[in-house]
Structures are given as C-alpha cells and as structure tokens.
Tab-separated table of C-alpha atoms in Angstrom:
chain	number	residue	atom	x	y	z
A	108	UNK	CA	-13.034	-16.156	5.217
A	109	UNK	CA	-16.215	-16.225	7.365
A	110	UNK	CA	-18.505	-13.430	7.563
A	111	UNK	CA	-17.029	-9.560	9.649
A	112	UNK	CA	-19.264	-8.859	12.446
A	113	UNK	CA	-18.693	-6.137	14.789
A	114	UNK	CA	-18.365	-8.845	17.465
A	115	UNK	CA	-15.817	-10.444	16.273
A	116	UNK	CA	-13.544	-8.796	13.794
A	117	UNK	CA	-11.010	-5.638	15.279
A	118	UNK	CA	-10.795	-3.540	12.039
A	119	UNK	CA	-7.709	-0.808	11.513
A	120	UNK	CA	-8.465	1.903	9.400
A	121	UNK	CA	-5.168	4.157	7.598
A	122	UNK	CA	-5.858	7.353	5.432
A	123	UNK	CA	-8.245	9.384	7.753
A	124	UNK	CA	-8.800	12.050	4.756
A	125	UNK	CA	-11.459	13.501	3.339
A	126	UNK	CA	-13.180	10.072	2.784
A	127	UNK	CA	-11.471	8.113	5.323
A	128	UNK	CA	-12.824	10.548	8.404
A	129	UNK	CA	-16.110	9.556	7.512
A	130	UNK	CA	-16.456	6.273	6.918
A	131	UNK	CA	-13.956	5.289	10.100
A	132	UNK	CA	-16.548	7.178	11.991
A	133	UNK	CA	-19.458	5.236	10.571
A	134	UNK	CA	-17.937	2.418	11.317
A	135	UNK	CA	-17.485	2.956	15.087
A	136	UNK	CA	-20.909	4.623	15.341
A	137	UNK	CA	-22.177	0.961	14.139
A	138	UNK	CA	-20.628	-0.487	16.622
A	139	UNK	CA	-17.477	-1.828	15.147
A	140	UNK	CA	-14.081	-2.040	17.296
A	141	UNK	CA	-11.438	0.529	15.135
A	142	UNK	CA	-8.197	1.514	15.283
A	143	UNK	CA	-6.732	4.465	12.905
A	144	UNK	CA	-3.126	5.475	12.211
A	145	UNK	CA	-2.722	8.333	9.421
A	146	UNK	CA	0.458	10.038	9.085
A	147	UNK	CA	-1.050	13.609	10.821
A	148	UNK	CA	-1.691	12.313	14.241
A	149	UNK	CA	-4.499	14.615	15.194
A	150	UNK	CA	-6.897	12.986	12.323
A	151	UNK	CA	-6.672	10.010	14.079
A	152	UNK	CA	-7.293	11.245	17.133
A	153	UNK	CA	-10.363	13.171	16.167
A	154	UNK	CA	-11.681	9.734	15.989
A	155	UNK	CA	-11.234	8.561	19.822
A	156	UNK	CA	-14.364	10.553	20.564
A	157	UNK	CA	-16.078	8.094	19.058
A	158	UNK	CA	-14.575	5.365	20.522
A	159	UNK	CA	-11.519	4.411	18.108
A	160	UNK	CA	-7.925	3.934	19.069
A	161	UNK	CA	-4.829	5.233	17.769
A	162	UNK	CA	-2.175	3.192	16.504
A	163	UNK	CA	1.804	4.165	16.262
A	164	UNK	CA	2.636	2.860	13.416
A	165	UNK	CA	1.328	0.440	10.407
A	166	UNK	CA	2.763	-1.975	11.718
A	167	UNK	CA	1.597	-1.541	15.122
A	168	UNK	CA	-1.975	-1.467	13.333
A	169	UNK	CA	-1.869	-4.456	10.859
A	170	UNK	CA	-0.462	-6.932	14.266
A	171	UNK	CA	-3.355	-6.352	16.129
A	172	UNK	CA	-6.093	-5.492	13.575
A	173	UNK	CA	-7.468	-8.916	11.120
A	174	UNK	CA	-9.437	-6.141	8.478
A	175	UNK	CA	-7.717	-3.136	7.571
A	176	UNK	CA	-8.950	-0.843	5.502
A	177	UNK	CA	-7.154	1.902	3.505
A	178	UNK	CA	-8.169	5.274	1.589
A	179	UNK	CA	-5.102	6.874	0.911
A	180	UNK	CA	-4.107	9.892	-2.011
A	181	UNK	CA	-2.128	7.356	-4.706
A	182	UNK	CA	-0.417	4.999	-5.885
A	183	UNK	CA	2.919	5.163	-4.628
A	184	UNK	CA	1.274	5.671	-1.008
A	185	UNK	CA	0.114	2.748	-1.487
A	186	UNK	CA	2.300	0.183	-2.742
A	187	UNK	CA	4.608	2.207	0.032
A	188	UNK	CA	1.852	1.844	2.680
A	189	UNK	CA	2.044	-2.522	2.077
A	190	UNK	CA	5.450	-3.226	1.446
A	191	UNK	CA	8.561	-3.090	2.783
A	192	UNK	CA	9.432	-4.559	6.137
A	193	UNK	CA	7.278	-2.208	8.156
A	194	UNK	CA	4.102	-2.057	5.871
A	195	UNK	CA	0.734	-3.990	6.494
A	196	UNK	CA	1.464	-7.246	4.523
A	197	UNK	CA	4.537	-8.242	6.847
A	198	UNK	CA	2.913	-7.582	10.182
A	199	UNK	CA	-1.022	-9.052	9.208
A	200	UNK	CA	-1.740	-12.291	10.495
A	201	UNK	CA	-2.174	-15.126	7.993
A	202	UNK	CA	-5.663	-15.260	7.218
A	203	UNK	CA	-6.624	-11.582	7.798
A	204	UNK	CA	-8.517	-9.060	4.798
A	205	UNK	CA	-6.974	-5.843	3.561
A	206	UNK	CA	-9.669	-3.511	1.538
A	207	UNK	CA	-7.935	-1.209	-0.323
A	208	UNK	CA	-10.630	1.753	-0.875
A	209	UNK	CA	-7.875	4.010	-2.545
A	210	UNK	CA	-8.602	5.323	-6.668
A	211	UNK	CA	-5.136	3.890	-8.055
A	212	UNK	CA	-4.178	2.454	-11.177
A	213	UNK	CA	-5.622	-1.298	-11.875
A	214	UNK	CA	-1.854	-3.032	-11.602
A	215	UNK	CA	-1.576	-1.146	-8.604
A	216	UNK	CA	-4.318	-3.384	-6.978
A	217	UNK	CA	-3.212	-6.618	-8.851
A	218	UNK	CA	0.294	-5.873	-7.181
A	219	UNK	CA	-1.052	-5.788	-3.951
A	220	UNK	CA	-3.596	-8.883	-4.321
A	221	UNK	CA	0.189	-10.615	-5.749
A	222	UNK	CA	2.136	-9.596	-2.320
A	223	UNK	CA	-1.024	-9.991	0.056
A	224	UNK	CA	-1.191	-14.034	-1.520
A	225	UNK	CA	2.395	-14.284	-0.928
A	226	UNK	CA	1.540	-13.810	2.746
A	227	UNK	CA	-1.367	-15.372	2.608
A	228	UNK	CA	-3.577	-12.428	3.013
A	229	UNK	CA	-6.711	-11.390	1.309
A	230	UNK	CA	-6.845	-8.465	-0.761
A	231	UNK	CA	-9.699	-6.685	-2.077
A	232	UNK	CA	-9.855	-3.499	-3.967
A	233	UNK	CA	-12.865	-1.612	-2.965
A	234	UNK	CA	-13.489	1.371	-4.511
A	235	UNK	CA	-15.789	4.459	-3.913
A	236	UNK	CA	-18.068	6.710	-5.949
A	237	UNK	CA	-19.419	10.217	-3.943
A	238	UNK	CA	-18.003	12.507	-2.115
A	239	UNK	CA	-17.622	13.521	1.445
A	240	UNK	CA	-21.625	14.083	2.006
A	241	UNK	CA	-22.557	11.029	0.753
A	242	UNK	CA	-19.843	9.188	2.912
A	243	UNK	CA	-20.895	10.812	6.145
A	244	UNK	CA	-24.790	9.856	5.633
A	245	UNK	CA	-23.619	6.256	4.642
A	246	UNK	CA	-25.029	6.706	0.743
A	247	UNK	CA	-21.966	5.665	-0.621
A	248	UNK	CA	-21.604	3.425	-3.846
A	249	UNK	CA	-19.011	1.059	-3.669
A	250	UNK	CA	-17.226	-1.144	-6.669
A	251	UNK	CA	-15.026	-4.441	-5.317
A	252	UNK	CA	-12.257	-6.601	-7.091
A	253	UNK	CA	-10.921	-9.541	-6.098
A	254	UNK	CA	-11.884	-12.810	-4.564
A	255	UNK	CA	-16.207	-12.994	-4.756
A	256	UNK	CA	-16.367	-14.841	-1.149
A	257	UNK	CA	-14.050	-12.349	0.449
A	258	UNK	CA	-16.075	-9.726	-0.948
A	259	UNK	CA	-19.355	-11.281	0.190
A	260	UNK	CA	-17.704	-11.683	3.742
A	261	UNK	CA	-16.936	-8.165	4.176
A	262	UNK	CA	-21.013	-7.384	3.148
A	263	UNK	CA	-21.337	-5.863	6.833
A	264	UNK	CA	-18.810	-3.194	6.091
A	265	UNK	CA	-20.572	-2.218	3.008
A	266	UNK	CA	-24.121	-2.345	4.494
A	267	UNK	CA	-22.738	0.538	6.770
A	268	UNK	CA	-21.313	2.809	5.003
A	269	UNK	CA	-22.851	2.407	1.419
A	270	UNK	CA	-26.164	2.719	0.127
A	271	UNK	CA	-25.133	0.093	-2.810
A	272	UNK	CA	-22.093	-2.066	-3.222
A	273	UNK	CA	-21.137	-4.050	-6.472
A	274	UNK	CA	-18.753	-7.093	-6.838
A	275	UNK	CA	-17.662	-6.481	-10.352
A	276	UNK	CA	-14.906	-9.060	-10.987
A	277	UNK	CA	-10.878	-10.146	-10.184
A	278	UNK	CA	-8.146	-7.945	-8.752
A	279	UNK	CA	-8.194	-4.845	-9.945
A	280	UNK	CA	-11.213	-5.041	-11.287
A	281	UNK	CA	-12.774	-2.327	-8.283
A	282	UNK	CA	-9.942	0.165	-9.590
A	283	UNK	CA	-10.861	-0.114	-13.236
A	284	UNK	CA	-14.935	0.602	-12.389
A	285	UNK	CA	-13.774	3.632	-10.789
A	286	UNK	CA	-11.874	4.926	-13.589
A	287	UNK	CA	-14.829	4.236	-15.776
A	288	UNK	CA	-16.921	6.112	-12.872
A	289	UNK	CA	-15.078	9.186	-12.500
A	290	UNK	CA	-14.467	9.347	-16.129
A	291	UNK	CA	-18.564	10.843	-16.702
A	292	UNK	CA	-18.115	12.417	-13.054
A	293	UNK	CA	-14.922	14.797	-14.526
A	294	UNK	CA	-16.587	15.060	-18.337
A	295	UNK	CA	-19.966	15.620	-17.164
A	296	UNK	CA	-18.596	18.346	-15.014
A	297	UNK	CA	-16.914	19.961	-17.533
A	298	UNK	CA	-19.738	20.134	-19.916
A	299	UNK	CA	-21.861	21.659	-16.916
A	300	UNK	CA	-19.450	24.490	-16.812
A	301	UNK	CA	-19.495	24.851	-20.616
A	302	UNK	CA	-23.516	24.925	-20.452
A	303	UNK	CA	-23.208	27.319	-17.858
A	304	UNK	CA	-20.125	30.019	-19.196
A	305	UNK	CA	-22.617	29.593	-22.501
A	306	UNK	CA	-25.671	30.849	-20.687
A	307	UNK	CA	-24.400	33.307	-19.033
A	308	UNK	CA	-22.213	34.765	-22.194
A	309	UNK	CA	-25.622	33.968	-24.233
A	310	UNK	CA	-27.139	37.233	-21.402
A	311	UNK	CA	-28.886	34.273	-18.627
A	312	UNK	CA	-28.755	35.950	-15.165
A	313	UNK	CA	-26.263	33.758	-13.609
A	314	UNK	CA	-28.047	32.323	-10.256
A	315	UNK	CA	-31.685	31.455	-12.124
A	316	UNK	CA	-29.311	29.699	-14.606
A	317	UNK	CA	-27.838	27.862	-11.939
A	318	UNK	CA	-31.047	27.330	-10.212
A	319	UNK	CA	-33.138	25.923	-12.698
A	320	UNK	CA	-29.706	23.940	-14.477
A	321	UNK	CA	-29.709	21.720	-11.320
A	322	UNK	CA	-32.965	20.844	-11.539
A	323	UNK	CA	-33.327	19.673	-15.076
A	324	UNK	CA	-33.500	15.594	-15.943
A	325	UNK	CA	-29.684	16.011	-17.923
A	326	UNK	CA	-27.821	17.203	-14.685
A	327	UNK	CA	-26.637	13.692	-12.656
A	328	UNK	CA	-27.357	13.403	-9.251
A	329	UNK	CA	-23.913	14.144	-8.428
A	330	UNK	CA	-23.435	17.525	-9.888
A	331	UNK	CA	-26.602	18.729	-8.590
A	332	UNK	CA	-25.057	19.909	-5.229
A	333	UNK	CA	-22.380	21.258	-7.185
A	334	UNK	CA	-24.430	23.804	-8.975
A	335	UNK	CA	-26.484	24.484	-5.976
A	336	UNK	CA	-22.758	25.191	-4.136
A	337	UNK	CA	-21.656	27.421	-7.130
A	338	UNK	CA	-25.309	29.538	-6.322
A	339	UNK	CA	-23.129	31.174	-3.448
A	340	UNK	CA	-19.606	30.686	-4.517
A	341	UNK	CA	-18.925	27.618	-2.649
A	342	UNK	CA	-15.753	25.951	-4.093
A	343	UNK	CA	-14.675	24.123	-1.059
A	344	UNK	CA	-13.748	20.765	-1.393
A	345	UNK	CA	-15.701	17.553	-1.101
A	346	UNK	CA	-14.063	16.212	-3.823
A	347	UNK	CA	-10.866	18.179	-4.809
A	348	UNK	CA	-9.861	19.314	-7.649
A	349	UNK	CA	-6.318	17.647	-7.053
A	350	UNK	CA	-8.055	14.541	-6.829
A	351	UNK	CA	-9.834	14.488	-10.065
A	352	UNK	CA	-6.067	15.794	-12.120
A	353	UNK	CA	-4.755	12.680	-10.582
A	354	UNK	CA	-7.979	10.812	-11.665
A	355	UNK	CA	-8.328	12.321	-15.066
A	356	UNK	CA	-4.191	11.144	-14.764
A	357	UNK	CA	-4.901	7.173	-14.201
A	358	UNK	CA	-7.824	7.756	-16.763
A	359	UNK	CA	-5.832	8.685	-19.881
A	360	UNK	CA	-3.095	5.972	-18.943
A	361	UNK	CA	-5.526	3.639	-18.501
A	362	UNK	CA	-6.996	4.434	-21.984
A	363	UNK	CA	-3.373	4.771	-23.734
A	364	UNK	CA	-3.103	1.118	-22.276
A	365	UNK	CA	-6.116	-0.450	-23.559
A	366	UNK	CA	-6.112	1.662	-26.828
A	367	UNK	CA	-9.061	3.525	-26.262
A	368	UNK	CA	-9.963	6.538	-27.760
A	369	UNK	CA	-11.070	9.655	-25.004
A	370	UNK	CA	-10.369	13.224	-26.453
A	371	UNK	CA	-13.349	14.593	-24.423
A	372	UNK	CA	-11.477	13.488	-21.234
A	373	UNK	CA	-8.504	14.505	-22.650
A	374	UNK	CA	-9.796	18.315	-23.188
A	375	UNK	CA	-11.509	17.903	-19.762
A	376	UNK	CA	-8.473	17.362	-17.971
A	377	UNK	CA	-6.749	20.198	-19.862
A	378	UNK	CA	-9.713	22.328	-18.442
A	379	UNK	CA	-8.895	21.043	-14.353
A	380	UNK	CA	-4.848	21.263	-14.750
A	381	UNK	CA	-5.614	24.804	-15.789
A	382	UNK	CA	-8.110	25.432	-12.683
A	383	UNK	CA	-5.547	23.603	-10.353
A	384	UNK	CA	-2.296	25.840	-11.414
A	385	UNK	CA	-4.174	28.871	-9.662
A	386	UNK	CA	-2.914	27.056	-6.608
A	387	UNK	CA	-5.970	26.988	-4.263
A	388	UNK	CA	-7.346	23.677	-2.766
A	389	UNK	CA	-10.846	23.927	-4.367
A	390	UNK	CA	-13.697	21.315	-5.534
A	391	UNK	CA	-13.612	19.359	-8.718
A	392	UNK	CA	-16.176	21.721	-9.747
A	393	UNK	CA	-14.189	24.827	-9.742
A	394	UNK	CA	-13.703	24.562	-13.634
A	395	UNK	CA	-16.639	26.429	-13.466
A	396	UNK	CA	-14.700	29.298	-12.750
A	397	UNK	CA	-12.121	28.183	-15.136
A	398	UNK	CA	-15.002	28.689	-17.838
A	399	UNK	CA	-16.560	32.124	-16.713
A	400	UNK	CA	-12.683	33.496	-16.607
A	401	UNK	CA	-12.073	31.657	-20.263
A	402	UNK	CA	-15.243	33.445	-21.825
A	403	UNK	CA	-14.559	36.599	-19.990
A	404	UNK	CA	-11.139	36.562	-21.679
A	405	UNK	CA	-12.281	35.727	-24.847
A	406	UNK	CA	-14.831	38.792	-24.317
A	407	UNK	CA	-11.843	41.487	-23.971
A	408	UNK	CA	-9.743	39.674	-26.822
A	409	UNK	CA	-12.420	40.077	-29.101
A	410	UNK	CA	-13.561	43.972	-27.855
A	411	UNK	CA	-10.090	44.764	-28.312
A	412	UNK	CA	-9.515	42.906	-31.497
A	413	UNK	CA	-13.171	45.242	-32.950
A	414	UNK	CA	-11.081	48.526	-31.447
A	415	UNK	CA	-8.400	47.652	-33.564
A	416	UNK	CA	-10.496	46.930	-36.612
A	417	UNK	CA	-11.743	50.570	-36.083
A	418	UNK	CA	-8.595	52.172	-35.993
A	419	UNK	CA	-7.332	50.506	-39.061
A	420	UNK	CA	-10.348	51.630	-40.725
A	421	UNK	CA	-10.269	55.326	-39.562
C-alpha cells in the first residue's frame, strides 16, 4: 500500500471512548479528513467541531472511508464490529487498511488479519500503551502486528498521535506486546499500593508518603500521575479499572495458553476484581483504596482478636 497522507487518504474512525476521543481529534487537528460512527451518537458528534463527519452506520463508514481505525472495549465488539454482512470487511474497498487499536486477545487479531485477506484488505493490529493524557498530547506508545510495509505506510498516523511506535512482528503480534505491557502496568500498580498501605500502617503521614513515593527512581513514569492523583483523592478514570480486569483477563489466558507461570498477576488481579465489585467506574489505580481498606480491616480484626485474648485471660 503506498504511504497515508492527509491529502489523500479519507480515514473513518469507530470507538470514540476514552482513547478513541482523543486520538480522532488529533487526527483532524493534523489535518486529516475523518469520519466517526460509535454506537452513542453524541461522541461522534462532539467531534464535528473539529471538522469530522458522522457516519450512520459501519457500513456507511467502511464504503466511503480506505483507513479505518478502531478502539473499541473487547473482543467480541470486535470480531462483531468486522463481520457479518454489515461490518467493515464487507463494505471496505479492496485494497483499503483497517488498524485495529483495540487490547484483545492475540487470535482475536489473527482472525481478523484471516477475514480482512479474504477480502483483500489489510489488517494491522495496532496497539496502545498510556492513558487518556498521554493520547490527547500525542505521547502515545504504540505496538503494530501484521504486514511490515503496511505498517510502515501508515507511519503518518503514528507520527501524530504517538511519541514512539514499534513494528514488533506478524498478526497478532501488536496484541501480544500489549499484554506483556499492561502486565508491569497492573503488577507495578499493585505493588505501589502495597508500598503505600505499608507506609502508612508502618505510621508515614499519608500525603508526604505519596509525595516523595512519586518521585523516587522505582516508581515508572506511568504511575507517577497516579500517586500524584491519589494526593487529593482523584480516582477518576483515565484508564479504568474495568479495563485493566478485562486486561489482567486476556493476561492470565494468554499465560494458561503459552504455559507460563504469573502468580503475581494472578494475586494482582484478585486485588482489582475486588476494587471493581464496589461498583464505581474508577481508575486502575483505585486498588489503592482496596489496600488502605484491606489493612484497615486487618487493623480491627486484630484489636478485636487482642480484646478477646484479654477477656479469656481475665
């Protein structure tokens, strides 16, 4: 496929989300000719002030548009979102691009690179690492499977909305990276709100624990903002907590696949599914909260358990 240029290529955009807002916007801001369709109507429309189109339906999109690009919630939106009489691979043009930027399960991109040959479309599965912030200043990094010259062709999409972008091998292979990704994202959380129930148990005032925590060399750059969001309670989500259960999800099945060995993801995900029961659409890093509850539990089990020691006694 030759190069994308904004001149030339009209690009559709479906799954304006939490991710997907920003980086359709970017996109248009840079001059690029985009049309969006998402399933809530007034996401899409949010974008016309910036000069994108709305489309009906998928279909409607994928006729007029030769690069769409997805970001949608899972797996089954998806597969559902390509196939099937009214889905993107029977209405794209032979010779048109798909970029899949959804987190799904590696045969979930392999099945889409199978049915987007069949109609002789390219598929790429182009996956993203950082969250909302980072998409809306363009500092995404970005990991791509599938054909290398597609991937090279679609360089001026990258250059706009990611600060680095990776080629890291066949179908699928953009998927898997992610997993690997967001498997130290979700652990390395998790041990941050270990370190921190610890400090504060261990008598640390809470927000100079926070404070200097986020600036030591062990916290990653992308749980920095996380602690410094936790300083005043902030637990709204740029990356929700939803999304990392279903992560953590693809993760272990992944593993159980491949016959690898993860117990600290394992007990990390055990942590999030107990933050995400409370109900409340929160950030990944709310198992913080999950922690300081845990250890404040633990605190009246054990006061009562000394009470009762006492009263044998007496």
């Amino acid at each position: 496929m030759n190069s994308i240029t904004a001149g030339t290529n009209k690009l559709g955009f479906i799954g304006v989300g939490y991710m997907g807002r920003p980086i359709a916007r970017r996109l248009l801001e840079s001059g690029f000719k985009l049309t969006a369709y998402d399933r809530d109507r007034s996401k899409a429309e949010e974008l016309t002030r910036y000069g994108g189109t709305v489309a009906e339906s998928v279909a409607g999109l994928s006729s007029r548009c030769n690069v769409v690009l997805s970001c949608l919630p899972s797996d089954e939106a998806v597969l559902s979102l390509y196939s099937g009489a009214d889905g993107v691979f029977a209405n794209a043009g032979r010779g048109s691009m798909t970029i899949d930027m959804s987190t799904v399960y590696p045969e979930t991109s392999q099945e889409l690179s199978r049915l987007g040959s069949e109609r002789g479309v390219d598929v790429l599965d182009v996956t993203i690492s950082g969250s909302t912030p980072a998409a809306e200043q363009g500092a995404l990094t970005l990991f791509g499977g599938g054909d290398q010259g597609c991937f090279d062709a679609a360089e001026s999409i990258f250059r706009v909305i990611a600060r680095k972008h990776f080629y890291v091998g066949p179908s699928g292979s953009g998927a898997t990276m992610k997993l690997v990704v967001n498997t130290l994202l979700g652990i390395g959380m998790q041990a941050i709100a270990e370190a921190v129930a610890l400090g504060e148990k261990a008598g640390l005032e809470r927000n100079r624990l926070l404070d200097v925590l986020s600036q030591t060399a062990v916290v990653a750059p992308a749980h920095v903002g996380k602690l410094q969001r936790a300083l005043i309670g902030d637990y709204s989500p740029q990356f929700p907590l939803r999304l990392m259960n279903k992560d953590f999800g693809l993760i272990l099945n992944l593993a159980a696949a491949v016959g690898a060995q993860m117990p600290a993801t394992a007990a990390a995900f055990e942590v999030n599914a107990r933050q995400l029961d409370q109900g409340n659409e929160q950030d990944f890093s709310a198992v913080i909260l999950q922690m300081e509850k845990q250890a404040h539990l633990d605190s009246i089990d054990k006061g009562r358990t000394r009470v009762g020691v006492a009263s044998t006694k007496k």
